[in-house]
């Protein structure tokens, strides 16, 4: 059974940093793109960032570009999201996902809460 488990969420003040991790297990993710999404209260889930299997291509939402960095360690089947200069509007549940491309995801984690106080 495929599992994606996020960790690293928490409460941080505006301007602070957090590093999210997503550990994948249950199958090989060779060739799979990994992504991060988020959902704030009362809003739809939105794309945050994605990284291809090789790490050669990364994609970011405009709202996080320059502040967030996605990376992956394929030997550990883990993807990371380094979040710097956090803002209150970054408050959301953050989800990890994997899929065959940056526009298609078929496995999702349970999410980790990130709260940024002003």
PDB file as gemmi writes it, atoms N, CA and C in Angstrom:
CRYST1    1.000    1.000    1.000  90.00  90.00  90.00 P 1                      
ATOM      1  N   UNK A   1       0.851  -1.188   0.000  1.00  0.00           N  
ATOM      2  CA  UNK A   1       0.000   0.000   0.000  1.00  0.00           C  
ATOM      3  C   UNK A   1       0.884   1.234   0.000  1.00  0.00           C  
ATOM      4  N   UNK A   2       0.553   2.162  -0.896  1.00  0.00           N  
ATOM      5  CA  UNK A   2       1.329   3.390  -1.013  1.00  0.00           C  
ATOM      6  C   UNK A   2       1.008   4.314   0.149  1.00  0.00           C  
ATOM      7  N   UNK A   3       2.061   4.880   0.706  1.00  0.00           N  
ATOM      8  CA  UNK A   3       1.877   5.858   1.784  1.00  0.00           C  
ATOM      9  C   UNK A   3       2.774   7.058   1.558  1.00  0.00           C  
ATOM     10  N   UNK A   4       2.195   8.234   1.750  1.00  0.00           N  
ATOM     11  CA  UNK A   4       2.945   9.478   1.770  1.00  0.00           C  
ATOM     12  C   UNK A   4       2.678  10.104   3.132  1.00  0.00           C  
ATOM     13  N   UNK A   5       3.734  10.340   3.893  1.00  0.00           N  
ATOM     14  CA  UNK A   5       3.579  10.853   5.250  1.00  0.00           C  
ATOM     15  C   UNK A   5       4.327  12.172   5.378  1.00  0.00           C  
ATOM     16  N   UNK A   6       3.578  13.238   5.623  1.00  0.00           N  
ATOM     17  CA  UNK A   6       4.168  14.562   5.791  1.00  0.00           C  
ATOM     18  C   UNK A   6       4.541  14.799   7.250  1.00  0.00           C  
ATOM     19  N   UNK A   7       5.540  15.636   7.441  1.00  0.00           N  
ATOM     20  CA  UNK A   7       5.933  16.055   8.784  1.00  0.00           C  
ATOM     21  C   UNK A   7       6.609  17.415   8.685  1.00  0.00           C  
ATOM     22  N   UNK A   8       6.774  18.048   9.849  1.00  0.00           N  
ATOM     23  CA  UNK A   8       7.494  19.316   9.891  1.00  0.00           C  
ATOM     24  C   UNK A   8       6.624  20.550  10.029  1.00  0.00           C  
ATOM     25  N   UNK A   9       5.315  20.361  10.005  1.00  0.00           N  
ATOM     26  CA  UNK A   9       4.436  21.507  10.173  1.00  0.00           C  
ATOM     27  C   UNK A   9       4.468  22.034  11.600  1.00  0.00           C  
ATOM     28  N   UNK A  10       3.836  23.176  11.802  1.00  0.00           N  
ATOM     29  CA  UNK A  10       3.795  23.753  13.143  1.00  0.00           C  
ATOM     30  C   UNK A  10       3.389  25.197  13.116  1.00  0.00           C  
ATOM     31  N   UNK A  11       3.627  25.862  14.237  1.00  0.00           N  
ATOM     32  CA  UNK A  11       3.302  27.274  14.409  1.00  0.00           C  
ATOM     33  C   UNK A  11       4.586  28.089  14.338  1.00  0.00           C  
ATOM     34  N   UNK A  12       4.573  29.131  13.531  1.00  0.00           N  
ATOM     35  CA  UNK A  12       5.760  29.971  13.381  1.00  0.00           C  
ATOM     36  C   UNK A  12       5.316  31.420  13.207  1.00  0.00           C  
ATOM     37  N   UNK A  13       6.160  32.335  13.626  1.00  0.00           N  
ATOM     38  CA  UNK A  13       5.845  33.752  13.448  1.00  0.00           C  
ATOM     39  C   UNK A  13       6.131  34.181  12.017  1.00  0.00           C  
ATOM     40  N   UNK A  14       5.454  35.215  11.595  1.00  0.00           N  
ATOM     41  CA  UNK A  14       5.698  35.769  10.271  1.00  0.00           C  
ATOM     42  C   UNK A  14       7.178  36.114  10.118  1.00  0.00           C  
ATOM     43  N   UNK A  15       7.712  35.789   8.958  1.00  0.00           N  
ATOM     44  CA  UNK A  15       9.126  35.996   8.706  1.00  0.00           C  
ATOM     45  C   UNK A  15       9.989  34.790   9.030  1.00  0.00           C  
ATOM     46  N   UNK A  16       9.400  33.819   9.711  1.00  0.00           N  
ATOM     47  CA  UNK A  16      10.138  32.630  10.099  1.00  0.00           C  
ATOM     48  C   UNK A  16      10.205  31.587   8.997  1.00  0.00           C  
ATOM     49  N   UNK A  17      10.770  30.438   9.361  1.00  0.00           N  
ATOM     50  CA  UNK A  17      10.971  29.360   8.390  1.00  0.00           C  
ATOM     51  C   UNK A  17      10.492  28.025   8.957  1.00  0.00           C  
ATOM     52  N   UNK A  18      10.125  27.158   8.040  1.00  0.00           N  
ATOM     53  CA  UNK A  18       9.793  25.768   8.370  1.00  0.00           C  
ATOM     54  C   UNK A  18      10.269  24.888   7.218  1.00  0.00           C  
ATOM     55  N   UNK A  19      10.575  23.642   7.539  1.00  0.00           N  
ATOM     56  CA  UNK A  19      10.939  22.675   6.505  1.00  0.00           C  
ATOM     57  C   UNK A  19      10.007  21.477   6.609  1.00  0.00           C  
ATOM     58  N   UNK A  20       9.232  21.273   5.583  1.00  0.00           N  
ATOM     59  CA  UNK A  20       8.343  20.125   5.533  1.00  0.00           C  
ATOM     60  C   UNK A  20       9.044  18.948   4.863  1.00  0.00           C  
ATOM     61  N   UNK A  21       8.711  17.766   5.322  1.00  0.00           N  
ATOM     62  CA  UNK A  21       9.228  16.536   4.712  1.00  0.00           C  
ATOM     63  C   UNK A  21       8.059  15.643   4.338  1.00  0.00           C  
ATOM     64  N   UNK A  22       8.259  14.846   3.305  1.00  0.00           N  
ATOM     65  CA  UNK A  22       7.256  13.865   2.890  1.00  0.00           C  
ATOM     66  C   UNK A  22       7.988  12.573   2.567  1.00  0.00           C  
ATOM     67  N   UNK A  23       7.731  11.564   3.372  1.00  0.00           N  
ATOM     68  CA  UNK A  23       8.359  10.261   3.175  1.00  0.00           C  
ATOM     69  C   UNK A  23       7.395   9.342   2.447  1.00  0.00           C  
ATOM     70  N   UNK A  24       7.861   8.742   1.371  1.00  0.00           N  
ATOM     71  CA  UNK A  24       7.035   7.856   0.553  1.00  0.00           C  
ATOM     72  C   UNK A  24       7.440   6.410   0.782  1.00  0.00           C  
ATOM     73  N   UNK A  25       6.461   5.531   0.788  1.00  0.00           N  
ATOM     74  CA  UNK A  25       6.744   4.114   0.951  1.00  0.00           C  
ATOM     75  C   UNK A  25       5.676   3.284   0.247  1.00  0.00           C  
ATOM     76  N   UNK A  26       5.972   2.008   0.045  1.00  0.00           N  
ATOM     77  CA  UNK A  26       4.977   1.102  -0.503  1.00  0.00           C  
ATOM     78  C   UNK A  26       5.152   0.782  -1.972  1.00  0.00           C  
ATOM     79  N   UNK A  27       5.960   1.535  -2.661  1.00  0.00           N  
ATOM     80  CA  UNK A  27       6.221   1.255  -4.066  1.00  0.00           C  
ATOM     81  C   UNK A  27       7.419   2.083  -4.485  1.00  0.00           C  
ATOM     82  N   UNK A  28       7.907   1.809  -5.641  1.00  0.00           N  
ATOM     83  CA  UNK A  28       8.980   2.632  -6.153  1.00  0.00           C  
ATOM     84  C   UNK A  28       8.395   3.872  -6.806  1.00  0.00           C  
ATOM     85  N   UNK A  29       9.027   4.987  -6.591  1.00  0.00           N  
ATOM     86  CA  UNK A  29       8.566   6.237  -7.176  1.00  0.00           C  
ATOM     87  C   UNK A  29       9.498   6.687  -8.283  1.00  0.00           C  
ATOM     88  N   UNK A  30      10.199   5.725  -8.813  1.00  0.00           N  
ATOM     89  CA  UNK A  30      11.087   6.028  -9.934  1.00  0.00           C  
ATOM     90  C   UNK A  30      10.312   6.679 -11.072  1.00  0.00           C  
ATOM     91  N   UNK A  31      10.798   7.821 -11.487  1.00  0.00           N  
ATOM     92  CA  UNK A  31      10.168   8.523 -12.588  1.00  0.00           C  
ATOM     93  C   UNK A  31       9.009   9.403 -12.199  1.00  0.00           C  
ATOM     94  N   UNK A  32       8.604   9.356 -10.952  1.00  0.00           N  
ATOM     95  CA  UNK A  32       7.436  10.115 -10.526  1.00  0.00           C  
ATOM     96  C   UNK A  32       7.806  11.535 -10.104  1.00  0.00           C  
ATOM     97  N   UNK A  33       6.941  12.459 -10.465  1.00  0.00           N  
ATOM     98  CA  UNK A  33       7.026  13.830  -9.985  1.00  0.00           C  
ATOM     99  C   UNK A  33       6.410  13.903  -8.587  1.00  0.00           C  
ATOM    100  N   UNK A  34       7.020  14.703  -7.737  1.00  0.00           N  
ATOM    101  CA  UNK A  34       6.491  14.925  -6.391  1.00  0.00           C  
ATOM    102  C   UNK A  34       6.067  16.375  -6.273  1.00  0.00           C  
ATOM    103  N   UNK A  35       4.957  16.594  -5.583  1.00  0.00           N  
ATOM    104  CA  UNK A  35       4.448  17.955  -5.459  1.00  0.00           C  
ATOM    105  C   UNK A  35       3.953  18.269  -4.063  1.00  0.00           C  
ATOM    106  N   UNK A  36       3.843  19.555  -3.807  1.00  0.00           N  
ATOM    107  CA  UNK A  36       3.237  20.061  -2.567  1.00  0.00           C  
ATOM    108  C   UNK A  36       2.034  20.925  -2.947  1.00  0.00           C  
ATOM    109  N   UNK A  37       0.967  20.731  -2.202  1.00  0.00           N  
ATOM    110  CA  UNK A  37      -0.240  21.523  -2.350  1.00  0.00           C  
ATOM    111  C   UNK A  37      -0.627  22.036  -0.972  1.00  0.00           C  
ATOM    112  N   UNK A  38      -1.534  23.002  -0.922  1.00  0.00           N  
ATOM    113  CA  UNK A  38      -2.008  23.490   0.368  1.00  0.00           C  
ATOM    114  C   UNK A  38      -3.477  23.882   0.264  1.00  0.00           C  
ATOM    115  N   UNK A  39      -4.134  23.814   1.410  1.00  0.00           N  
ATOM    116  CA  UNK A  39      -5.530  24.209   1.483  1.00  0.00           C  
ATOM    117  C   UNK A  39      -5.754  25.018   2.749  1.00  0.00           C  
ATOM    118  N   UNK A  40      -6.137  26.257   2.554  1.00  0.00           N  
ATOM    119  CA  UNK A  40      -6.441  27.145   3.670  1.00  0.00           C  
ATOM    120  C   UNK A  40      -7.920  27.012   4.010  1.00  0.00           C  
ATOM    121  N   UNK A  41      -8.302  27.378   5.225  1.00  0.00           N  
ATOM    122  CA  UNK A  41      -9.714  27.272   5.629  1.00  0.00           C  
ATOM    123  C   UNK A  41     -10.620  28.047   4.679  1.00  0.00           C  
ATOM    124  N   UNK A  42     -11.659  27.375   4.212  1.00  0.00           N  
ATOM    125  CA  UNK A  42     -12.626  28.020   3.338  1.00  0.00           C  
ATOM    126  C   UNK A  42     -12.180  28.197   1.906  1.00  0.00           C  
ATOM    127  N   UNK A  43     -11.008  27.672   1.568  1.00  0.00           N  
ATOM    128  CA  UNK A  43     -10.488  27.822   0.212  1.00  0.00           C  
ATOM    129  C   UNK A  43     -10.244  26.459  -0.428  1.00  0.00           C  
ATOM    130  N   UNK A  44     -10.117  26.468  -1.743  1.00  0.00           N  
ATOM    131  CA  UNK A  44      -9.809  25.232  -2.454  1.00  0.00           C  
ATOM    132  C   UNK A  44      -8.323  24.915  -2.334  1.00  0.00           C  
ATOM    133  N   UNK A  45      -8.026  23.637  -2.513  1.00  0.00           N  
ATOM    134  CA  UNK A  45      -6.623  23.233  -2.484  1.00  0.00           C  
ATOM    135  C   UNK A  45      -5.899  23.848  -3.680  1.00  0.00           C  
ATOM    136  N   UNK A  46      -4.681  24.308  -3.457  1.00  0.00           N  
ATOM    137  CA  UNK A  46      -3.925  24.964  -4.516  1.00  0.00           C  
ATOM    138  C   UNK A  46      -2.518  24.401  -4.617  1.00  0.00           C  
ATOM    139  N   UNK A  47      -1.992  24.457  -5.805  1.00  0.00           N  
ATOM    140  CA  UNK A  47      -0.639  24.003  -6.078  1.00  0.00           C  
ATOM    141  C   UNK A  47       0.374  24.942  -5.421  1.00  0.00           C  
ATOM    142  N   UNK A  48       1.436  24.347  -4.866  1.00  0.00           N  
ATOM    143  CA  UNK A  48       2.510  25.129  -4.258  1.00  0.00           C  
ATOM    144  C   UNK A  48       3.814  24.948  -5.037  1.00  0.00           C  
ATOM    145  N   UNK A  49       4.241  23.690  -5.193  1.00  0.00           N  
ATOM    146  CA  UNK A  49       5.520  23.432  -5.862  1.00  0.00           C  
ATOM    147  C   UNK A  49       5.577  21.982  -6.316  1.00  0.00           C  
ATOM    148  N   UNK A  50       6.429  21.711  -7.290  1.00  0.00           N  
ATOM    149  CA  UNK A  50       6.622  20.345  -7.775  1.00  0.00           C  
ATOM    150  C   UNK A  50       8.051  20.175  -8.245  1.00  0.00           C  
ATOM    151  N   UNK A  51       8.485  18.912  -8.243  1.00  0.00           N  
ATOM    152  CA  UNK A  51       9.846  18.596  -8.681  1.00  0.00           C  
ATOM    153  C   UNK A  51       9.820  17.282  -9.436  1.00  0.00           C  
ATOM    154  N   UNK A  52      10.503  17.233 -10.562  1.00  0.00           N  
ATOM    155  CA  UNK A  52      10.550  16.002 -11.346  1.00  0.00           C  
ATOM    156  C   UNK A  52      11.467  14.976 -10.693  1.00  0.00           C  
ATOM    157  N   UNK A  53      11.407  13.743 -11.194  1.00  0.00           N  
ATOM    158  CA  UNK A  53      12.177  12.647 -10.611  1.00  0.00           C  
ATOM    159  C   UNK A  53      13.663  12.998 -10.518  1.00  0.00           C  
ATOM    160  N   UNK A  54      14.217  13.535 -11.586  1.00  0.00           N  
ATOM    161  CA  UNK A  54      15.647  13.834 -11.601  1.00  0.00           C  
ATOM    162  C   UNK A  54      15.998  15.062 -10.786  1.00  0.00           C  
ATOM    163  N   UNK A  55      14.985  15.839 -10.461  1.00  0.00           N  
ATOM    164  CA  UNK A  55      15.249  17.093  -9.774  1.00  0.00           C  
ATOM    165  C   UNK A  55      15.653  18.203 -10.730  1.00  0.00           C  
ATOM    166  N   UNK A  56      15.672  17.875 -12.017  1.00  0.00           N  
ATOM    167  CA  UNK A  56      16.125  18.850 -12.987  1.00  0.00           C  
ATOM    168  C   UNK A  56      15.119  19.943 -13.281  1.00  0.00           C  
ATOM    169  N   UNK A  57      13.862  19.681 -12.940  1.00  0.00           N  
ATOM    170  CA  UNK A  57      12.827  20.687 -13.184  1.00  0.00           C  
ATOM    171  C   UNK A  57      12.025  20.904 -11.917  1.00  0.00           C  
ATOM    172  N   UNK A  58      11.851  22.159 -11.568  1.00  0.00           N  
ATOM    173  CA  UNK A  58      11.021  22.519 -10.438  1.00  0.00           C  
ATOM    174  C   UNK A  58       9.995  23.554 -10.889  1.00  0.00           C  
ATOM    175  N   UNK A  59       8.873  23.552 -10.213  1.00  0.00           N  
ATOM    176  CA  UNK A  59       7.774  24.445 -10.553  1.00  0.00           C  
ATOM    177  C   UNK A  59       7.245  25.052  -9.262  1.00  0.00           C  
ATOM    178  N   UNK A  60       6.883  26.318  -9.316  1.00  0.00           N  
ATOM    179  CA  UNK A  60       6.395  27.019  -8.134  1.00  0.00           C  
ATOM    180  C   UNK A  60       5.181  27.876  -8.473  1.00  0.00           C  
ATOM    181  N   UNK A  61       4.297  27.971  -7.498  1.00  0.00           N  
ATOM    182  CA  UNK A  61       3.232  28.961  -7.601  1.00  0.00           C  
ATOM    183  C   UNK A  61       3.846  30.344  -7.438  1.00  0.00           C  
ATOM    184  N   UNK A  62       3.241  31.309  -8.109  1.00  0.00           N  
ATOM    185  CA  UNK A  62       3.786  32.657  -8.049  1.00  0.00           C  
ATOM    186  C   UNK A  62       3.848  33.221  -6.641  1.00  0.00           C  
ATOM    187  N   UNK A  63       2.900  32.801  -5.800  1.00  0.00           N  
ATOM    188  CA  UNK A  63       2.821  33.338  -4.443  1.00  0.00           C  
ATOM    189  C   UNK A  63       3.962  32.872  -3.542  1.00  0.00           C  
ATOM    190  N   UNK A  64       4.659  31.811  -3.938  1.00  0.00           N  
ATOM    191  CA  UNK A  64       5.730  31.282  -3.081  1.00  0.00           C  
ATOM    192  C   UNK A  64       7.098  31.351  -3.745  1.00  0.00           C  
ATOM    193  N   UNK A  65       7.142  31.691  -5.008  1.00  0.00           N  
ATOM    194  CA  UNK A  65       8.410  31.721  -5.728  1.00  0.00           C  
ATOM    195  C   UNK A  65       9.377  32.696  -5.076  1.00  0.00           C  
ATOM    196  N   UNK A  66      10.591  32.244  -4.864  1.00  0.00           N  
ATOM    197  CA  UNK A  66      11.600  33.058  -4.205  1.00  0.00           C  
ATOM    198  C   UNK A  66      11.627  32.896  -2.699  1.00  0.00           C  
ATOM    199  N   UNK A  67      10.588  32.287  -2.141  1.00  0.00           N  
ATOM    200  CA  UNK A  67      10.539  32.065  -0.690  1.00  0.00           C  
ATOM    201  C   UNK A  67      10.595  30.578  -0.346  1.00  0.00           C  
ATOM    202  N   UNK A  68      10.002  29.747  -1.182  1.00  0.00           N  
ATOM    203  CA  UNK A  68       9.956  28.297  -0.941  1.00  0.00           C  
ATOM    204  C   UNK A  68      10.900  27.584  -1.905  1.00  0.00           C  
ATOM    205  N   UNK A  69      11.479  26.484  -1.429  1.00  0.00           N  
ATOM    206  CA  UNK A  69      12.340  25.661  -2.273  1.00  0.00           C  
ATOM    207  C   UNK A  69      11.964  24.203  -2.097  1.00  0.00           C  
ATOM    208  N   UNK A  70      11.692  23.528  -3.207  1.00  0.00           N  
ATOM    209  CA  UNK A  70      11.382  22.103  -3.175  1.00  0.00           C  
ATOM    210  C   UNK A  70      12.629  21.323  -3.570  1.00  0.00           C  
ATOM    211  N   UNK A  71      12.840  20.202  -2.894  1.00  0.00           N  
ATOM    212  CA  UNK A  71      13.971  19.335  -3.222  1.00  0.00           C  
ATOM    213  C   UNK A  71      13.580  17.898  -2.903  1.00  0.00           C  
ATOM    214  N   UNK A  72      14.393  16.957  -3.338  1.00  0.00           N  
ATOM    215  CA  UNK A  72      14.076  15.552  -3.074  1.00  0.00           C  
ATOM    216  C   UNK A  72      15.352  14.753  -2.907  1.00  0.00           C  
ATOM    217  N   UNK A  73      15.232  13.673  -2.144  1.00  0.00           N  
ATOM    218  CA  UNK A  73      16.309  12.710  -1.957  1.00  0.00           C  
ATOM    219  C   UNK A  73      15.740  11.362  -2.368  1.00  0.00           C  
ATOM    220  N   UNK A  74      16.034  10.941  -3.579  1.00  0.00           N  
ATOM    221  CA  UNK A  74      15.436   9.715  -4.108  1.00  0.00           C  
ATOM    222  C   UNK A  74      15.914   8.467  -3.364  1.00  0.00           C  
ATOM    223  N   UNK A  75      17.104   8.507  -2.832  1.00  0.00           N  
ATOM    224  CA  UNK A  75      17.608   7.365  -2.060  1.00  0.00           C  
ATOM    225  C   UNK A  75      16.770   7.150  -0.807  1.00  0.00           C  
ATOM    226  N   UNK A  76      16.183   8.220  -0.313  1.00  0.00           N  
ATOM    227  CA  UNK A  76      15.357   8.141   0.893  1.00  0.00           C  
ATOM    228  C   UNK A  76      13.870   8.204   0.571  1.00  0.00           C  
ATOM    229  N   UNK A  77      13.528   8.288  -0.734  1.00  0.00           N  
ATOM    230  CA  UNK A  77      12.122   8.426  -1.139  1.00  0.00           C  
ATOM    231  C   UNK A  77      11.451   9.563  -0.377  1.00  0.00           C  
ATOM    232  N   UNK A  78      12.145  10.682  -0.275  1.00  0.00           N  
ATOM    233  CA  UNK A  78      11.653  11.805   0.516  1.00  0.00           C  
ATOM    234  C   UNK A  78      11.734  13.091  -0.291  1.00  0.00           C  
ATOM    235  N   UNK A  79      10.707  13.914  -0.156  1.00  0.00           N  
ATOM    236  CA  UNK A  79      10.697  15.229  -0.772  1.00  0.00           C  
ATOM    237  C   UNK A  79      10.554  16.267   0.331  1.00  0.00           C  
ATOM    238  N   UNK A  80      11.175  17.407   0.115  1.00  0.00           N  
ATOM    239  CA  UNK A  80      11.210  18.468   1.131  1.00  0.00           C  
ATOM    240  C   UNK A  80      10.634  19.762   0.571  1.00  0.00           C  
ATOM    241  N   UNK A  81      10.131  20.589   1.475  1.00  0.00           N  
ATOM    242  CA  UNK A  81       9.714  21.937   1.110  1.00  0.00           C  
ATOM    243  C   UNK A  81      10.277  22.887   2.162  1.00  0.00           C  
ATOM    244  N   UNK A  82      11.303  23.627   1.775  1.00  0.00           N  
ATOM    245  CA  UNK A  82      11.869  24.636   2.652  1.00  0.00           C  
ATOM    246  C   UNK A  82      11.084  25.918   2.461  1.00  0.00           C  
ATOM    247  N   UNK A  83      10.505  26.412   3.535  1.00  0.00           N  
ATOM    248  CA  UNK A  83       9.663  27.606   3.474  1.00  0.00           C  
ATOM    249  C   UNK A  83      10.297  28.714   4.294  1.00  0.00           C  
ATOM    250  N   UNK A  84      10.688  29.777   3.638  1.00  0.00           N  
ATOM    251  CA  UNK A  84      11.298  30.927   4.293  1.00  0.00           C  
ATOM    252  C   UNK A  84      10.400  32.156   4.155  1.00  0.00           C  
ATOM    253  N   UNK A  85      10.685  33.156   4.961  1.00  0.00           N  
ATOM    254  CA  UNK A  85       9.920  34.409   4.914  1.00  0.00           C  
ATOM    255  C   UNK A  85       8.425  34.136   4.925  1.00  0.00           C  
ATOM    256  N   UNK A  86       8.007  33.307   5.838  1.00  0.00           N  
ATOM    257  CA  UNK A  86       6.603  32.912   5.886  1.00  0.00           C  
ATOM    258  C   UNK A  86       5.694  34.083   6.220  1.00  0.00           C  
ATOM    259  N   UNK A  87       4.497  34.030   5.636  1.00  0.00           N  
ATOM    260  CA  UNK A  87       3.504  35.072   5.823  1.00  0.00           C  
ATOM    261  C   UNK A  87       2.235  34.453   6.403  1.00  0.00           C  
ATOM    262  N   UNK A  88       1.413  35.243   7.071  1.00  0.00           N  
ATOM    263  CA  UNK A  88       0.156  34.693   7.601  1.00  0.00           C  
ATOM    264  C   UNK A  88      -0.692  34.025   6.521  1.00  0.00           C  
ATOM    265  N   UNK A  89      -0.637  34.521   5.307  1.00  0.00           N  
ATOM    266  CA  UNK A  89      -1.425  33.924   4.227  1.00  0.00           C  
ATOM    267  C   UNK A  89      -0.888  32.576   3.757  1.00  0.00           C  
ATOM    268  N   UNK A  90       0.248  32.151   4.288  1.00  0.00           N  
ATOM    269  CA  UNK A  90       0.760  30.808   4.006  1.00  0.00           C  
ATOM    270  C   UNK A  90       0.123  29.767   4.922  1.00  0.00           C  
ATOM    271  N   UNK A  91      -0.656  30.218   5.890  1.00  0.00           N  
ATOM    272  CA  UNK A  91      -1.330  29.306   6.810  1.00  0.00           C  
ATOM    273  C   UNK A  91      -2.260  28.379   6.043  1.00  0.00           C  
ATOM    274  N   UNK A  92      -2.075  27.084   6.231  1.00  0.00           N  
ATOM    275  CA  UNK A  92      -2.860  26.087   5.496  1.00  0.00           C  
ATOM    276  C   UNK A  92      -2.447  24.690   5.940  1.00  0.00           C  
ATOM    277  N   UNK A  93      -3.214  23.723   5.502  1.00  0.00           N  
ATOM    278  CA  UNK A  93      -2.772  22.331   5.590  1.00  0.00           C  
ATOM    279  C   UNK A  93      -1.994  22.044   4.311  1.00  0.00           C  
ATOM    280  N   UNK A  94      -0.782  21.540   4.463  1.00  0.00           N  
ATOM    281  CA  UNK A  94       0.091  21.253   3.332  1.00  0.00           C  
ATOM    282  C   UNK A  94       0.079  19.757   3.042  1.00  0.00           C  
ATOM    283  N   UNK A  95      -0.136  19.433   1.773  1.00  0.00           N  
ATOM    284  CA  UNK A  95      -0.224  18.044   1.334  1.00  0.00           C  
ATOM    285  C   UNK A  95       0.896  17.716   0.365  1.00  0.00           C  
ATOM    286  N   UNK A  96       1.407  16.527   0.507  1.00  0.00           N  
ATOM    287  CA  UNK A  96       2.384  15.973  -0.421  1.00  0.00           C  
ATOM    288  C   UNK A  96       1.636  15.080  -1.414  1.00  0.00           C  
ATOM    289  N   UNK A  97       2.104  15.040  -2.651  1.00  0.00           N  
ATOM    290  CA  UNK A  97       1.471  14.204  -3.663  1.00  0.00           C  
ATOM    291  C   UNK A  97       2.517  13.689  -4.639  1.00  0.00           C  
ATOM    292  N   UNK A  98       2.209  12.570  -5.274  1.00  0.00           N  
ATOM    293  CA  UNK A  98       3.100  12.033  -6.298  1.00  0.00           C  
ATOM    294  C   UNK A  98       2.292  11.643  -7.527  1.00  0.00           C  
ATOM    295  N   UNK A  99       2.931  11.719  -8.675  1.00  0.00           N  
ATOM    296  CA  UNK A  99       2.229  11.380  -9.898  1.00  0.00           C  
ATOM    297  C   UNK A  99       3.161  11.307 -11.077  1.00  0.00           C  
ATOM    298  N   UNK A 100       2.643  10.888 -12.216  1.00  0.00           N  
ATOM    299  CA  UNK A 100       3.468  10.696 -13.401  1.00  0.00           C  
ATOM    300  C   UNK A 100       3.916  11.994 -14.068  1.00  0.00           C  
ATOM    301  N   UNK A 101       3.295  13.111 -13.704  1.00  0.00           N  
ATOM    302  CA  UNK A 101       3.702  14.385 -14.285  1.00  0.00           C  
ATOM    303  C   UNK A 101       3.367  15.505 -13.318  1.00  0.00           C  
ATOM    304  N   UNK A 102       3.806  16.700 -13.637  1.00  0.00           N  
ATOM    305  CA  UNK A 102       3.556  17.840 -12.752  1.00  0.00           C  
ATOM    306  C   UNK A 102       2.106  18.285 -12.791  1.00  0.00           C  
ATOM    307  N   UNK A 103       1.304  17.707 -13.689  1.00  0.00           N  
ATOM    308  CA  UNK A 103      -0.107  18.082 -13.749  1.00  0.00           C  
ATOM    309  C   UNK A 103      -1.034  16.938 -13.356  1.00  0.00           C  
ATOM    310  N   UNK A 104      -0.478  15.798 -13.023  1.00  0.00           N  
ATOM    311  CA  UNK A 104      -1.286  14.624 -12.671  1.00  0.00           C  
ATOM    312  C   UNK A 104      -0.726  13.963 -11.427  1.00  0.00           C  
ATOM    313  N   UNK A 105      -1.556  13.857 -10.394  1.00  0.00           N  
ATOM    314  CA  UNK A 105      -1.126  13.263  -9.127  1.00  0.00           C  
ATOM    315  C   UNK A 105      -2.125  12.187  -8.720  1.00  0.00           C  
ATOM    316  N   UNK A 106      -1.609  11.009  -8.358  1.00  0.00           N  
ATOM    317  CA  UNK A 106      -2.504   9.923  -8.007  1.00  0.00           C  
ATOM    318  C   UNK A 106      -2.342   9.404  -6.592  1.00  0.00           C  
ATOM    319  N   UNK A 107      -1.366   9.886  -5.876  1.00  0.00           N  
ATOM    320  CA  UNK A 107      -1.205   9.518  -4.466  1.00  0.00           C  
ATOM    321  C   UNK A 107      -1.056  10.797  -3.645  1.00  0.00           C  
ATOM    322  N   UNK A 108      -1.723  10.796  -2.476  1.00  0.00           N  
ATOM    323  CA  UNK A 108      -1.736  11.975  -1.619  1.00  0.00           C  
ATOM    324  C   UNK A 108      -1.466  11.591  -0.177  1.00  0.00           C  
ATOM    325  N   UNK A 109      -0.802  12.500   0.542  1.00  0.00           N  
ATOM    326  CA  UNK A 109      -0.625  12.314   1.963  1.00  0.00           C  
ATOM    327  C   UNK A 109      -1.806  12.867   2.732  1.00  0.00           C  
ATOM    328  N   UNK A 110      -1.729  12.756   4.063  1.00  0.00           N  
ATOM    329  CA  UNK A 110      -2.823  13.203   4.920  1.00  0.00           C  
ATOM    330  C   UNK A 110      -2.730  14.682   5.278  1.00  0.00           C  
ATOM    331  N   UNK A 111      -1.591  15.260   5.064  1.00  0.00           N  
ATOM    332  CA  UNK A 111      -1.439  16.691   5.313  1.00  0.00           C  
ATOM    333  C   UNK A 111      -0.787  17.015   6.642  1.00  0.00           C  
ATOM    334  N   UNK A 112      -0.164  18.185   6.693  1.00  0.00           N  
ATOM    335  CA  UNK A 112       0.428  18.703   7.918  1.00  0.00           C  
ATOM    336  C   UNK A 112       0.075  20.179   8.032  1.00  0.00           C  
ATOM    337  N   UNK A 113      -0.300  20.596   9.241  1.00  0.00           N  
ATOM    338  CA  UNK A 113      -0.770  21.966   9.446  1.00  0.00           C  
ATOM    339  C   UNK A 113       0.408  22.931   9.586  1.00  0.00           C  
ATOM    340  N   UNK A 114       0.326  24.024   8.858  1.00  0.00           N  
ATOM    341  CA  UNK A 114       1.279  25.123   9.006  1.00  0.00           C  
ATOM    342  C   UNK A 114       0.481  26.358   9.383  1.00  0.00           C  
ATOM    343  N   UNK A 115       0.862  26.977  10.499  1.00  0.00           N  
ATOM    344  CA  UNK A 115       0.186  28.181  10.957  1.00  0.00           C  
ATOM    345  C   UNK A 115       1.225  29.282  11.142  1.00  0.00           C  
ATOM    346  N   UNK A 116       0.989  30.404  10.484  1.00  0.00           N  
ATOM    347  CA  UNK A 116       1.910  31.534  10.565  1.00  0.00           C  
ATOM    348  C   UNK A 116       1.189  32.673  11.269  1.00  0.00           C  
ATOM    349  N   UNK A 117       1.715  33.076  12.400  1.00  0.00           N  
ATOM    350  CA  UNK A 117       1.095  34.143  13.172  1.00  0.00           C  
ATOM    351  C   UNK A 117       1.699  35.499  12.796  1.00  0.00           C  
ATOM    352  N   UNK A 118       0.866  36.517  12.882  1.00  0.00           N  
ATOM    353  CA  UNK A 118       1.336  37.866  12.505  1.00  0.00           C  
ATOM    354  C   UNK A 118       1.914  38.599  13.698  1.00  0.00           C  
TER     355      UNK A 118                                                      
END                                                                             
